[in-house]
Amino acid sequence: MARVAGVSVATVSRALRGLDRVSPQTREKVLRVAEDLHYVASPTATSLASGRTRVVAVVAPFLTRWFFATLVSAIEKSLRAQGHHIVLFGLEDDTYDQRLTLTQNMLWKRVDGIITLNVPMTAEEVDLVDRLELPLVAIGSPVPGRACVRIDDRLALRTAVQHLADLGHTKVGYIGSVPDNVAHIQTPQDRLEAFKASVVEFGLTCEPAWILNSDWTAEAAAQDSRDLLRGDHRPTAIVAASDEMAIGVRESARRLGLSVPGDLSVIGIDDYLLSEVLGLTTVRQDVAAQGRAAAELLLRALLDDDEPTDEVVLPTELIVRESTGPLS
Amino acid sequence: MARVAGVSVATVSRALRGLDRVSPQTREKVLRVAEDLHYVASPTATSLASGRTRVVAVVAPFLTRWFFATLVSAIEKSLRAQGHHIVLFGLEDDTYDQRLTLTQNMLWKRVDGIITLNVPMTAEEVDLVDRLELPLVAIGSPVPGRACVRIDDRLALRTAVQHLADLGHTKVGYIGSVPDNVAHIQTPQDRLEAFKASVVEFGLTCEPAWILNSDWTAEAAAQDSRDLLRGDHRPTAIVAASDEMAIGVRESARRLGLSVPGDLSVIGIDDYLLSEVLGLTTVRQDVAAQGRAAAELLLRALLDDDEPTDEVVLPTELIVRESTGPLS
DNA sequence: CTGAAAGCGCTTACAG
DNA sequence: CTGAAAGCGCTTACAG
């Protein structure tokens, strides 16, 4: 390449990367030759020489669920627009209470930075990332001392409970608490706490038996809510910690012959892909915006070399549709 | 690292990679030192020296949709189990009729192989991949001369139509044909053709107005089917080319006061995440299995250096739930 | 503005 | 079985 352009490799490097100290004519000639030869610099050689890979790791507990897929998509777009690529790490294991752990050979000299999607890092993982001196931005579950993008879970839950209170409901249930073995995950904890606090704040009642464990899928939520809905001592409204669970609860109710919202109001959190078409009332969060915000924070660390530690809290919004209604 | 182990870098390299011609004692010592020092070989240096990156490109038109997210997840697991990483390329653009195109600097010296998820490659892209001598496995939309993993779309559609015929329906509609500007995508074409052929085969009728365009989302399908369902000259059953569209059609019917399956039967294709809980009849395909199969084919090309050109066709299965019923 | 040279951290024949 | 040396293809001071 340098040979056919009749210049040194150093000049080729400078011309192609748009550095100054190259005469316009030389630059133009180099660019033309590069074009002719389909020349593209080898990224592995560039990385070895420069020490930067222009790759970022995106780490998620699940890749298939809507929330995570939406984040990944938004992050990929933002990062690629700035010449970065993403390598994906799905941490899901077959069992629900353990996951793969981040290791040095996933990261070392392989990526310039990390975005975690709602993954609570262990102390060892935090140490590792510190030792590797990698910038990190967390979405959802925060990582101590690092930048974080999230919504205000407390506020979101309060909004949901308030909506039910406004409709006249006094007996409310909740689905989305999580067994002890996965208690390290932040979001379920936060939402449950916030739910309970809001119930008190608005003077409603929620019996312990009305708080249901579920694994955050629609299928499981349908199953896990059946017993409660079948009995006659039940709440008149249920808050689900995610729209997918809300969909499951509503289906369960319908199968038992309950009308929604006539006999039972159901509200979720997210504004999931199908929530609009299914007429589900929800507290909306803008997932793609969270992905973009995280990508931008990380890019700032990468390009300007100053690592931000901001906490970005994005707004949520009540969307009233057909799954909630006044107490009859 | 070599220094503290008291051996040459060549020996370290051989010991760590498990090559032969290293004495057991030496190997053990090297491994111990590596452990102590948290030593992990720099993948960029390894790649530059060996010419292999152990990274594969996964290329998808959309990352957020269930089908693609499920594939990505399965592929990532399979590949990582064999020491490979994936870098993700989402090709979606804001408009629906164009997409980003694969370029040399996405691939060159960056990945060892490619898996395409239902993306019809342009002639230029095929040329590029040929020129870079990259192995490629396609899922869904085939790439000429390359290995391909898919289901039998004709058979799947025939199964759906037959199910409706068995229930006594004679007037059937279809949703999921696609406007001319995206006609290059294979799946919608195949499914529409197969639907038409099956309608003839089983002696049913489908008027041209009963074939609806839609962009394969639930939301759009709900909208796109409204006019047809509102009229009184309509089919008694509809085949949707995807479950997400089937869900949209059913919601649309319900909102218009039609009972499903009393007034209208709806069947989809996929067995989408929510299809079971929503009681949707469908022709199931195993998406994760397609991802795993593609990963294995590519791995074979990568590890054994013989590129397979097999066509793997995975089975589909009729799952009858509550959205279809006998003609009343 | 441009080039020669060292260096990034590995792997791979080649000797021994 | 082990080591010295060349080479992978770039970037980056350093001279000029």
XYZ file of C-alpha atoms (C1' of nucleotides) in Angstrom:
688
model
C 0.000 0.000 0.000
C 2.712 2.466 0.990
C 4.809 1.196 -1.918
C 2.212 1.796 -4.628
C 1.401 5.205 -3.209
C 5.101 5.989 -3.205
C 5.210 7.188 0.389
C 6.181 5.736 3.739
C 3.885 3.688 5.898
C 4.003 6.438 8.493
C 2.589 8.872 5.981
C -0.106 6.436 4.953
C -1.078 6.037 8.567
C -1.249 9.762 9.125
C -3.116 10.487 5.913
C -5.750 7.822 6.469
C -6.436 8.821 10.013
C -6.832 12.450 9.095
C -3.986 13.716 11.245
C -2.478 17.062 10.412
C 1.048 17.487 9.136
C 0.236 15.907 5.797
C 0.161 17.948 2.615
C -3.178 18.029 0.839
C -1.739 16.497 -2.330
C -0.136 13.628 -0.478
C -3.264 12.953 1.465
C -5.339 12.905 -1.642
C -3.025 10.536 -3.405
C -2.999 8.176 -0.444
C -6.766 8.203 -0.205
C -7.079 7.464 -3.906
C -4.717 4.519 -3.754
C -6.443 3.184 -0.663
C -9.721 3.323 -2.503
C -8.297 1.515 -5.523
C -6.788 -1.220 -3.421
C -9.795 -1.643 -1.119
C -7.334 -0.917 1.604
C -8.626 -0.963 5.172
C -6.209 -0.874 8.070
C -6.039 -4.074 10.070
C -7.854 -3.393 13.325
C -5.852 -5.985 15.217
C -2.572 -4.365 14.255
C -3.990 -0.952 15.043
C -5.139 -2.175 18.433
C -1.827 -3.730 19.263
C 0.070 -0.601 18.352
C -2.324 1.927 19.827
C -3.549 0.001 22.821
C -7.185 0.734 22.020
C -9.598 -1.713 20.473
C -12.601 0.500 19.823
C -14.724 -2.334 21.065
C -16.979 -2.255 24.079
C -18.375 -5.144 26.049
C -22.115 -5.228 26.602
C -22.989 -7.524 29.466
C -26.537 -8.711 30.048
C -28.137 -11.395 32.197
C -30.538 -12.293 29.394
C -30.386 -11.490 25.737
C -33.797 -12.718 24.687
C -35.966 -10.552 26.836
C -37.408 -7.426 25.343
C -35.859 -5.015 27.831
C -32.338 -6.249 27.187
C -32.701 -6.682 23.450
C -33.963 -3.120 23.180
C -31.013 -1.810 25.167
C -28.504 -3.773 23.106
C -29.979 -2.468 19.892
C -29.847 1.151 21.005
C -26.312 0.810 22.334
C -25.076 -0.851 19.187
C -26.427 1.931 17.016
C -24.995 4.718 19.149
C -21.598 3.133 19.428
C -21.280 2.206 15.799
C -22.081 5.773 14.827
C -18.857 6.648 16.633
C -16.766 3.910 15.076
C -17.026 1.446 17.910
C -18.162 -2.153 17.861
C -19.783 -4.183 20.573
C -19.083 -7.671 21.741
C -21.885 -9.305 23.581
C -21.853 -11.303 26.774
C -25.015 -13.103 27.807
C -24.641 -14.309 31.357
C -27.711 -16.452 31.564
C -27.391 -19.902 32.927
C -29.942 -22.667 32.818
C -30.779 -22.266 36.444
C -32.157 -19.002 37.572
C -30.138 -18.447 40.689
C -26.673 -18.416 39.242
C -25.039 -16.815 36.303
C -21.751 -16.841 34.507
C -19.224 -14.453 35.893
C -17.097 -11.924 34.106
C -13.508 -13.045 33.693
C -10.308 -11.379 32.714
C -10.080 -13.112 29.393
C -13.437 -11.760 28.358
C -12.134 -8.242 28.816
C -8.375 -7.893 28.908
C -7.064 -6.146 25.805
C -10.286 -7.067 24.135
C -12.483 -4.113 24.989
C -11.976 -0.462 25.888
C -14.994 -0.241 28.155
C -18.045 -1.978 29.539
C -21.772 -1.371 29.717
C -23.663 -3.564 32.147
C -27.385 -4.099 31.683
C -28.993 -4.582 35.026
C -26.317 -6.903 36.316
C -25.316 -6.662 39.935
C -21.562 -7.130 39.954
C -19.844 -9.236 42.535
C -16.966 -7.811 44.552
C -14.541 -9.915 42.497
C -15.918 -8.537 39.275
C -15.664 -4.985 40.509
C -12.051 -5.640 41.496
C -11.297 -7.103 38.113
C -12.690 -4.140 36.244
C -10.804 -1.773 38.542
C -7.565 -3.660 38.032
C -8.024 -3.603 34.268
C -8.751 0.111 34.500
C -11.757 -0.156 32.243
C -14.378 2.569 32.173
C -17.827 1.228 32.968
C -21.371 2.502 32.720
C -24.189 0.644 34.413
C -27.804 0.589 33.316
C -30.304 -0.274 36.014
C -28.445 -2.028 38.800
C -25.729 0.463 39.797
C -22.054 -0.393 40.201
C -20.403 1.442 43.103
C -18.418 4.487 42.016
C -19.416 4.186 38.374
C -21.759 6.108 36.108
C -25.304 4.788 36.029
C -28.357 5.270 33.848
C -31.726 4.269 35.223
C -35.269 5.254 35.979
C -36.577 6.163 39.385
C -38.103 2.859 40.412
C -39.614 4.291 43.548
C -41.359 6.998 41.606
C -42.561 4.563 38.946
C -44.145 2.318 41.530
C -45.641 5.255 43.336
C -47.214 6.403 40.089
C -48.770 2.999 39.567
C -50.156 2.777 43.082
C -51.436 6.315 42.950
C -53.292 5.547 39.743
C -55.068 2.671 41.450
C -55.829 4.798 44.488
C -57.255 7.483 42.233
C -59.580 4.887 40.750
C -60.892 4.083 44.218
C -59.113 0.808 44.825
C -58.122 0.061 48.393
C -57.117 -3.597 48.201
C -54.073 -4.010 46.018
C -51.723 -6.898 45.294
C -48.265 -7.112 43.799
C -46.415 -9.560 41.612
C -42.688 -9.545 40.982
C -40.987 -10.105 44.257
C -38.237 -12.582 43.923
C -37.003 -15.517 45.973
C -34.085 -15.087 48.328
C -31.581 -16.873 46.141
C -31.713 -14.074 43.573
C -32.125 -11.333 46.102
C -28.911 -9.718 44.958
C -30.696 -8.283 41.944
C -31.575 -4.704 42.596
C -34.650 -3.876 40.588
C -37.068 -6.390 42.127
C -36.034 -5.262 45.593
C -36.434 -1.592 44.823
C -39.801 -2.014 43.223
C -41.191 -4.139 45.995
C -40.022 -1.723 48.666
C -41.434 1.195 46.761
C -44.726 -0.600 46.290
C -45.061 -1.226 49.994
C -44.159 2.342 50.864
C -46.713 3.685 48.401
C -49.437 1.431 49.729
C -48.884 2.978 53.116
C -48.644 6.472 51.720
C -52.015 6.242 49.998
C -53.690 4.441 52.860
C -54.372 1.231 50.965
C -54.134 -2.304 52.206
C -52.078 -5.176 50.920
C -52.040 -8.442 52.780
C -48.838 -10.483 52.767
C -50.545 -13.220 50.728
C -51.192 -10.682 47.983
C -47.508 -10.247 47.282
C -46.494 -12.863 44.759
C -43.130 -14.179 43.738
C -42.599 -14.623 40.042
C -39.690 -14.866 37.663
C -40.690 -11.907 35.494
C -42.068 -13.836 32.547
C -45.680 -13.706 31.385
C -46.004 -17.459 31.486
C -44.818 -17.771 35.075
C -46.883 -14.797 36.203
C -50.030 -16.413 34.807
C -49.273 -19.505 36.804
C -48.100 -17.782 39.940
C -51.217 -15.629 40.217
C -53.776 -18.363 39.640
C -54.308 -19.407 43.235
C -54.748 -15.894 44.495
C -57.225 -15.003 41.765
C -59.200 -18.169 42.259
C -59.936 -17.493 45.910
C -62.558 -14.988 46.970
C -60.354 -13.113 49.385
C -58.407 -11.189 46.818
C -57.404 -7.634 45.935
C -59.315 -5.609 43.357
C -56.175 -4.441 41.628
C -52.685 -5.788 41.022
C -49.451 -3.980 40.311
C -47.016 -6.048 38.263
C -43.348 -5.143 38.365
C -43.175 -5.609 34.593
C -45.627 -5.514 31.718
C -44.874 -9.075 30.758
C -46.031 -10.198 34.183
C -49.064 -7.932 33.937
C -50.013 -9.656 30.704
C -49.707 -13.015 32.408
C -51.874 -11.936 35.322
C -54.538 -10.591 33.045
C -54.669 -13.798 31.031
C -54.907 -15.774 34.205
C -57.827 -13.633 35.357
C -59.619 -14.007 32.058
C -59.280 -17.744 32.102
C -60.846 -17.813 35.531
C -63.774 -15.860 34.193
C -62.843 -12.584 35.822
C -63.315 -9.477 33.756
C -60.458 -6.993 33.463
C -60.870 -4.277 34.553
C -64.398 -5.033 35.797
C -63.376 -7.490 38.478
C -59.674 -6.810 38.548
C -57.492 -3.923 37.450
C -53.961 -4.701 36.303
C -51.134 -2.236 35.786
C -47.564 -2.950 34.705
C -44.269 -1.155 34.361
C -42.319 -0.739 31.108
C -44.600 -0.125 28.162
C -43.492 -3.339 26.586
C -43.596 -3.891 22.839
C -47.059 -5.424 22.917
C -48.560 -3.364 25.719
C -50.197 -0.853 23.463
C -51.858 -3.348 21.175
C -52.970 -5.390 24.174
C -54.439 -2.323 25.851
C -52.380 -2.592 29.000
C -52.164 0.297 31.441
C -48.556 0.858 32.401
C -45.874 3.202 33.667
C -43.756 3.771 30.615
C -39.974 3.891 30.563
C -37.946 4.727 27.487
C -35.589 1.800 27.244
C -33.843 2.807 24.033
C -33.114 6.232 25.530
C -31.394 4.561 28.445
C -29.228 2.616 26.025
C -28.317 5.764 24.136
C -27.536 7.667 27.309
C -25.239 4.913 28.544
C -23.469 4.718 25.196
C -22.862 8.440 25.271
C -21.477 8.399 28.777
C -19.101 5.611 27.874
C -18.068 7.295 24.658
C -17.176 10.367 26.643
C -14.890 8.283 28.807
C -13.361 6.676 25.734
C -12.864 9.714 23.553
C -12.189 12.448 26.085
C -10.556 10.151 28.532
C -12.432 11.551 31.474
C -14.654 9.002 33.062
C -17.987 10.432 34.119
C -19.626 9.192 37.269
C -22.939 10.826 36.649
C -26.171 9.257 37.596
C -28.671 9.814 34.824
C -32.269 9.288 35.843
C -34.738 9.161 32.977
C -38.405 10.004 33.429
C -41.345 7.613 33.472
C -44.913 8.296 32.455
C -48.309 6.852 33.297
C -50.079 5.462 30.240
C -53.705 4.672 30.934
C -55.248 2.027 28.695
C -57.939 -0.576 29.206
C -56.611 -2.888 31.884
C -57.425 -0.579 34.759
C -60.737 0.969 35.704
C -62.652 2.413 38.652
C -63.607 0.192 41.510
C -67.131 -1.017 40.863
C 5.907 -13.308 32.491
C 8.561 -15.369 30.678
C 11.176 -13.747 32.870
C 9.634 -14.655 36.190
C 8.948 -18.196 35.001
C 12.561 -18.412 33.915
C 11.782 -19.645 30.429
C 11.508 -18.119 26.963
C 8.397 -16.470 25.625
C 8.144 -19.241 23.056
C 7.883 -21.804 25.816
C 5.281 -19.774 27.633
C 3.253 -19.575 24.481
C 3.465 -23.311 23.917
C 2.737 -24.222 27.504
C -0.287 -21.983 27.821
C -1.838 -23.159 24.615
C -1.388 -26.799 25.511
C 0.850 -27.632 22.566
C 3.002 -30.700 22.820
C 6.783 -30.604 23.017
C 6.748 -29.076 26.479
C 7.924 -31.060 29.494
C 5.296 -31.586 32.178
C 7.385 -29.819 34.827
C 7.920 -26.785 32.641
C 4.280 -26.605 31.716
C 3.242 -26.810 35.312
C 5.599 -24.091 36.361
C 4.401 -21.808 33.598
C 0.767 -22.405 34.474
C 1.445 -21.646 38.111
C 3.214 -18.400 37.353
C 0.467 -17.372 34.934
C -2.071 -17.949 37.655
C -0.086 -15.911 40.184
C 0.361 -13.034 37.799
C -3.242 -13.050 36.508
C -1.629 -13.472 33.150
C -3.916 -13.685 30.133
C -2.462 -13.469 26.650
C -3.344 -10.315 24.764
C -5.934 -11.329 22.183
C -4.970 -8.510 19.843
C -1.356 -9.624 19.747
C -2.437 -13.228 19.330
C -4.698 -12.263 16.474
C -2.046 -10.260 14.734
C 0.453 -13.079 14.961
C -1.884 -15.954 14.204
C -4.220 -14.279 11.752
C -7.294 -15.521 13.607
C -9.474 -13.398 15.841
C -11.812 -16.007 17.311
C -14.579 -13.530 16.811
C -17.590 -13.979 14.591
C -19.891 -11.351 13.182
C -23.601 -11.789 13.755
C -25.582 -9.694 11.332
C -29.271 -9.015 11.838
C -31.776 -6.614 10.293
C -33.341 -5.991 13.718
C -32.018 -6.675 17.152
C -35.113 -5.892 19.163
C -37.507 -8.384 17.712
C -37.996 -11.644 19.495
C -36.945 -13.875 16.635
C -33.598 -12.162 16.232
C -32.889 -11.708 19.915
C -33.512 -15.404 20.481
C -31.135 -16.334 17.689
C -28.428 -14.014 18.955
C -28.681 -15.439 22.433
C -28.397 -19.038 21.254
C -25.495 -18.245 18.953
C -23.618 -16.368 21.627
C -23.853 -19.276 24.043
C -22.762 -21.884 21.534
C -19.858 -19.840 20.291
C -18.593 -18.808 23.688
C -18.584 -22.413 24.793
C -15.957 -22.875 22.083
C -13.881 -19.850 23.005
C -15.301 -17.511 20.419
C -16.860 -14.109 20.862
C -19.481 -12.375 18.809
C -19.645 -8.861 17.546
C -23.069 -7.656 16.655
C -24.239 -5.735 13.640
C -27.767 -4.411 13.614
C -28.638 -3.252 10.141
C -31.895 -1.544 10.886
C -32.474 1.894 9.553
C -35.190 4.306 10.478
C -37.027 3.743 7.267
C -38.223 0.304 6.546
C -37.166 -0.028 2.948
C -33.467 0.379 3.309
C -30.825 -0.928 5.578
C -27.190 -0.398 6.315
C -24.872 -2.449 4.190
C -21.987 -4.630 5.252
C -18.635 -3.024 4.597
C -15.092 -4.197 4.555
C -14.137 -2.388 7.696
C -16.835 -4.173 9.648
C -15.231 -7.487 8.755
C -11.657 -7.300 7.546
C -9.254 -8.761 10.099
C -11.947 -8.288 12.670
C -13.864 -11.546 12.444
C -13.150 -15.098 11.349
C -16.637 -15.792 10.076
C -20.177 -14.514 9.683
C -23.658 -15.627 10.603
C -26.488 -13.759 8.886
C -29.929 -13.720 10.433
C -32.500 -13.527 7.726
C -30.655 -10.899 5.771
C -30.761 -11.105 2.004
C -27.280 -10.122 0.893
C -26.697 -7.847 -2.053
C -24.372 -8.940 -4.845
C -21.771 -6.477 -3.567
C -21.922 -7.943 -0.112
C -21.563 -11.468 -1.427
C -18.546 -10.337 -3.429
C -17.029 -8.707 -0.404
C -17.379 -11.791 1.749
C -15.951 -13.934 -1.061
C -13.010 -11.600 -1.478
C -12.277 -11.639 2.244
C -12.561 -15.439 2.166
C -14.777 -15.525 5.221
C -16.869 -18.572 6.015
C -20.548 -17.738 6.297
C -23.648 -19.482 7.540
C -27.072 -18.043 6.793
C -30.170 -18.453 8.894
C -33.460 -17.990 7.066
C -32.750 -16.065 3.893
C -30.129 -18.196 2.101
C -26.893 -16.861 0.648
C -25.932 -18.532 -2.635
C -23.315 -21.241 -2.251
C -23.248 -20.999 1.547
C -24.536 -23.174 4.348
C -28.047 -22.356 5.482
C -30.225 -23.177 8.468
C -33.947 -22.668 8.151
C -37.408 -24.134 8.455
C -39.527 -25.278 5.557
C -41.722 -22.223 5.092
C -43.886 -23.909 2.505
C -44.601 -26.777 4.821
C -45.287 -24.481 7.777
C -47.852 -22.519 5.817
C -49.395 -25.656 4.457
C -49.775 -26.937 8.009
C -51.549 -23.761 9.037
C -53.920 -23.788 6.095
C -54.635 -27.469 6.523
C -55.542 -26.882 10.151
C -58.119 -24.307 9.092
C -59.441 -26.577 6.364
C -59.780 -29.395 8.886
C -61.873 -27.099 11.054
C -64.240 -26.544 8.152
C -63.175 -23.063 7.109
C -63.396 -22.269 3.427
C -62.877 -18.510 3.377
C -59.407 -17.645 4.580
C -57.366 -14.449 4.649
C -53.674 -13.750 5.053
C -51.593 -11.046 6.648
C -47.890 -10.547 6.167
C -47.323 -9.849 2.533
C -44.940 -7.047 2.096
C -44.776 -3.989 -0.163
C -42.686 -4.085 -3.321
C -39.886 -1.961 -1.949
C -38.873 -4.689 0.467
C -39.655 -7.535 -1.880
C -36.056 -8.663 -1.735
C -36.678 -10.267 1.635
C -37.227 -13.942 1.212
C -39.423 -15.120 4.055
C -42.501 -12.981 3.334
C -42.394 -14.035 -0.300
C -42.065 -17.709 0.475
C -44.820 -17.694 3.002
C -47.248 -15.824 0.815
C -46.613 -18.126 -2.134
C -46.986 -21.169 0.059
C -50.197 -19.822 1.498
C -51.681 -19.303 -1.939
C -50.623 -22.739 -3.096
C -52.122 -24.353 -0.007
C -55.397 -22.512 -0.432
C -55.656 -24.030 -3.884
C -54.549 -27.435 -2.681
C -57.268 -27.613 -0.049
C -59.941 -26.105 -2.259
C -60.437 -22.969 -0.161
C -61.061 -19.463 -1.361
C -59.110 -16.327 -0.674
C -60.062 -13.112 -2.388
C -57.299 -10.665 -3.284
C -58.676 -8.149 -0.785
C -58.145 -10.687 1.986
C -54.386 -10.625 1.561
C -53.038 -7.853 3.722
C -49.726 -6.061 3.736
C -48.190 -5.499 7.105
C -44.775 -4.816 8.545
C -44.695 -7.836 10.851
C -45.389 -6.055 14.110
C -48.452 -6.629 16.277
C -49.278 -2.963 16.346
C -49.253 -2.574 12.576
C -51.148 -5.805 12.053
C -53.924 -4.597 14.350
C -54.200 -1.466 12.280
C -53.791 -3.091 8.894
C -56.530 -5.642 9.517
C -59.142 -3.266 10.869
C -60.850 -2.358 7.600
C -61.178 -5.928 6.469
C -62.597 -7.088 9.797
C -65.034 -4.204 9.969
C -66.693 -5.070 6.657
C -69.152 -7.906 6.358
C -67.550 -9.514 3.371
C -64.697 -11.144 5.227
C -63.008 -14.497 5.707
C -63.792 -16.712 8.702
C -60.139 -17.411 9.400
C -56.854 -15.599 8.966
C -53.354 -16.946 8.674
C -50.730 -14.544 9.969
C -47.165 -14.960 8.774
C -45.942 -14.395 12.322
C -47.396 -14.746 15.790
C -46.875 -11.093 16.550
C -49.129 -10.215 13.648
C -51.624 -12.861 14.733
C -51.807 -11.201 18.131
C -52.463 -7.870 16.481
C -55.229 -9.279 14.310
C -56.916 -10.931 17.243
C -56.857 -7.735 19.275
C -58.284 -5.862 16.347
C -61.097 -8.388 16.059
C -61.864 -8.199 19.766
C -62.057 -4.446 19.678
C -64.564 -4.651 16.855
C -66.685 -6.964 18.974
C -65.840 -10.120 17.055
C -65.257 -13.221 19.111
C -62.151 -15.285 18.524
C -62.486 -18.069 17.543
C -66.312 -17.807 17.402
C -66.444 -15.286 14.585
C -62.874 -15.473 13.418
C -60.095 -18.003 13.769
C -56.516 -16.743 13.847
C -53.370 -18.803 13.457
C -49.780 -17.595 13.442
C -46.313 -18.944 12.772
C -43.439 -19.013 15.313
C -44.658 -19.874 18.778
C -43.576 -16.519 20.027
C -42.645 -15.890 23.639
C -46.169 -14.844 24.616
C -48.116 -17.138 22.334
C -48.687 -19.808 24.937
C -49.902 -17.499 27.640
C -52.113 -15.685 25.153
C -53.578 -18.966 23.901
C -52.599 -18.485 20.302
C -52.712 -21.365 17.848
C -49.517 -21.450 15.854
C -47.039 -23.447 13.819
C -44.068 -23.664 16.109
C -40.452 -23.300 15.042
C -37.512 -23.796 17.368
C -35.597 -20.574 16.975
C -32.852 -21.270 19.497
C -32.140 -24.597 17.795
C -31.602 -22.756 14.536
C -29.089 -20.504 16.237
C -27.241 -23.450 17.731
C -27.181 -25.299 14.421
C -25.756 -22.292 12.629
C -23.112 -21.791 15.299
C -22.043 -25.402 14.978
C -21.775 -25.247 11.224
C -19.646 -22.139 11.442
C -17.489 -23.594 14.176
C -16.814 -26.566 11.966
C -15.579 -24.241 9.259
C -13.449 -22.347 11.768
C -11.908 -25.256 13.644
C -11.640 -27.911 10.957
C -11.124 -25.471 8.183
C -13.592 -27.182 5.902
C -16.528 -24.996 5.088
C -19.794 -26.891 5.047
C -22.429 -25.946 2.536
C -25.183 -28.013 4.064
C -28.727 -26.921 4.141
C -30.202 -27.744 7.520
C -33.988 -27.732 7.621
C -35.501 -27.879 11.087
C -38.994 -29.207 11.710
C -42.113 -27.239 12.586
C -45.089 -28.366 14.579
C -48.744 -27.391 14.814
C -49.717 -26.196 18.287
C -53.460 -25.899 18.698
C -54.613 -23.464 21.347
C -57.643 -21.241 21.707
C -57.462 -18.807 18.814
C -58.807 -21.270 16.242
C -62.009 -23.256 16.282
C -64.494 -24.998 14.018
C -66.551 -22.972 11.605
C -69.841 -22.242 13.295
C 5.622 17.971 5.744
C 7.921 13.224 5.518
C 10.696 9.023 6.558
C 13.481 5.510 9.255
C 13.159 2.932 13.237
C 11.480 1.105 17.415
C 7.848 -1.091 19.623
C 3.053 -3.119 20.622
C 2.859 -8.759 22.439
C 2.204 -12.529 20.535
C 3.253 -17.132 17.087
C 6.014 -19.856 14.228
C 9.511 -22.036 11.710
C 14.289 -23.045 12.541
C 18.257 -24.609 15.237
C 20.063 -27.063 18.697
C 12.164 -30.353 24.894
C 13.743 -25.315 24.580
C 15.435 -20.783 22.868
C 16.729 -16.926 19.539
C 14.864 -14.496 15.878
C 11.789 -13.046 12.431
C 7.385 -11.469 11.453
C 2.261 -10.185 11.972
C 0.724 -4.676 10.416
C 0.120 -0.994 12.510
C 1.451 3.786 15.602
C 4.515 6.954 17.572
C 8.251 9.679 18.981
C 12.327 11.362 16.814
C 15.067 13.423 13.102
C 15.409 16.014 9.310
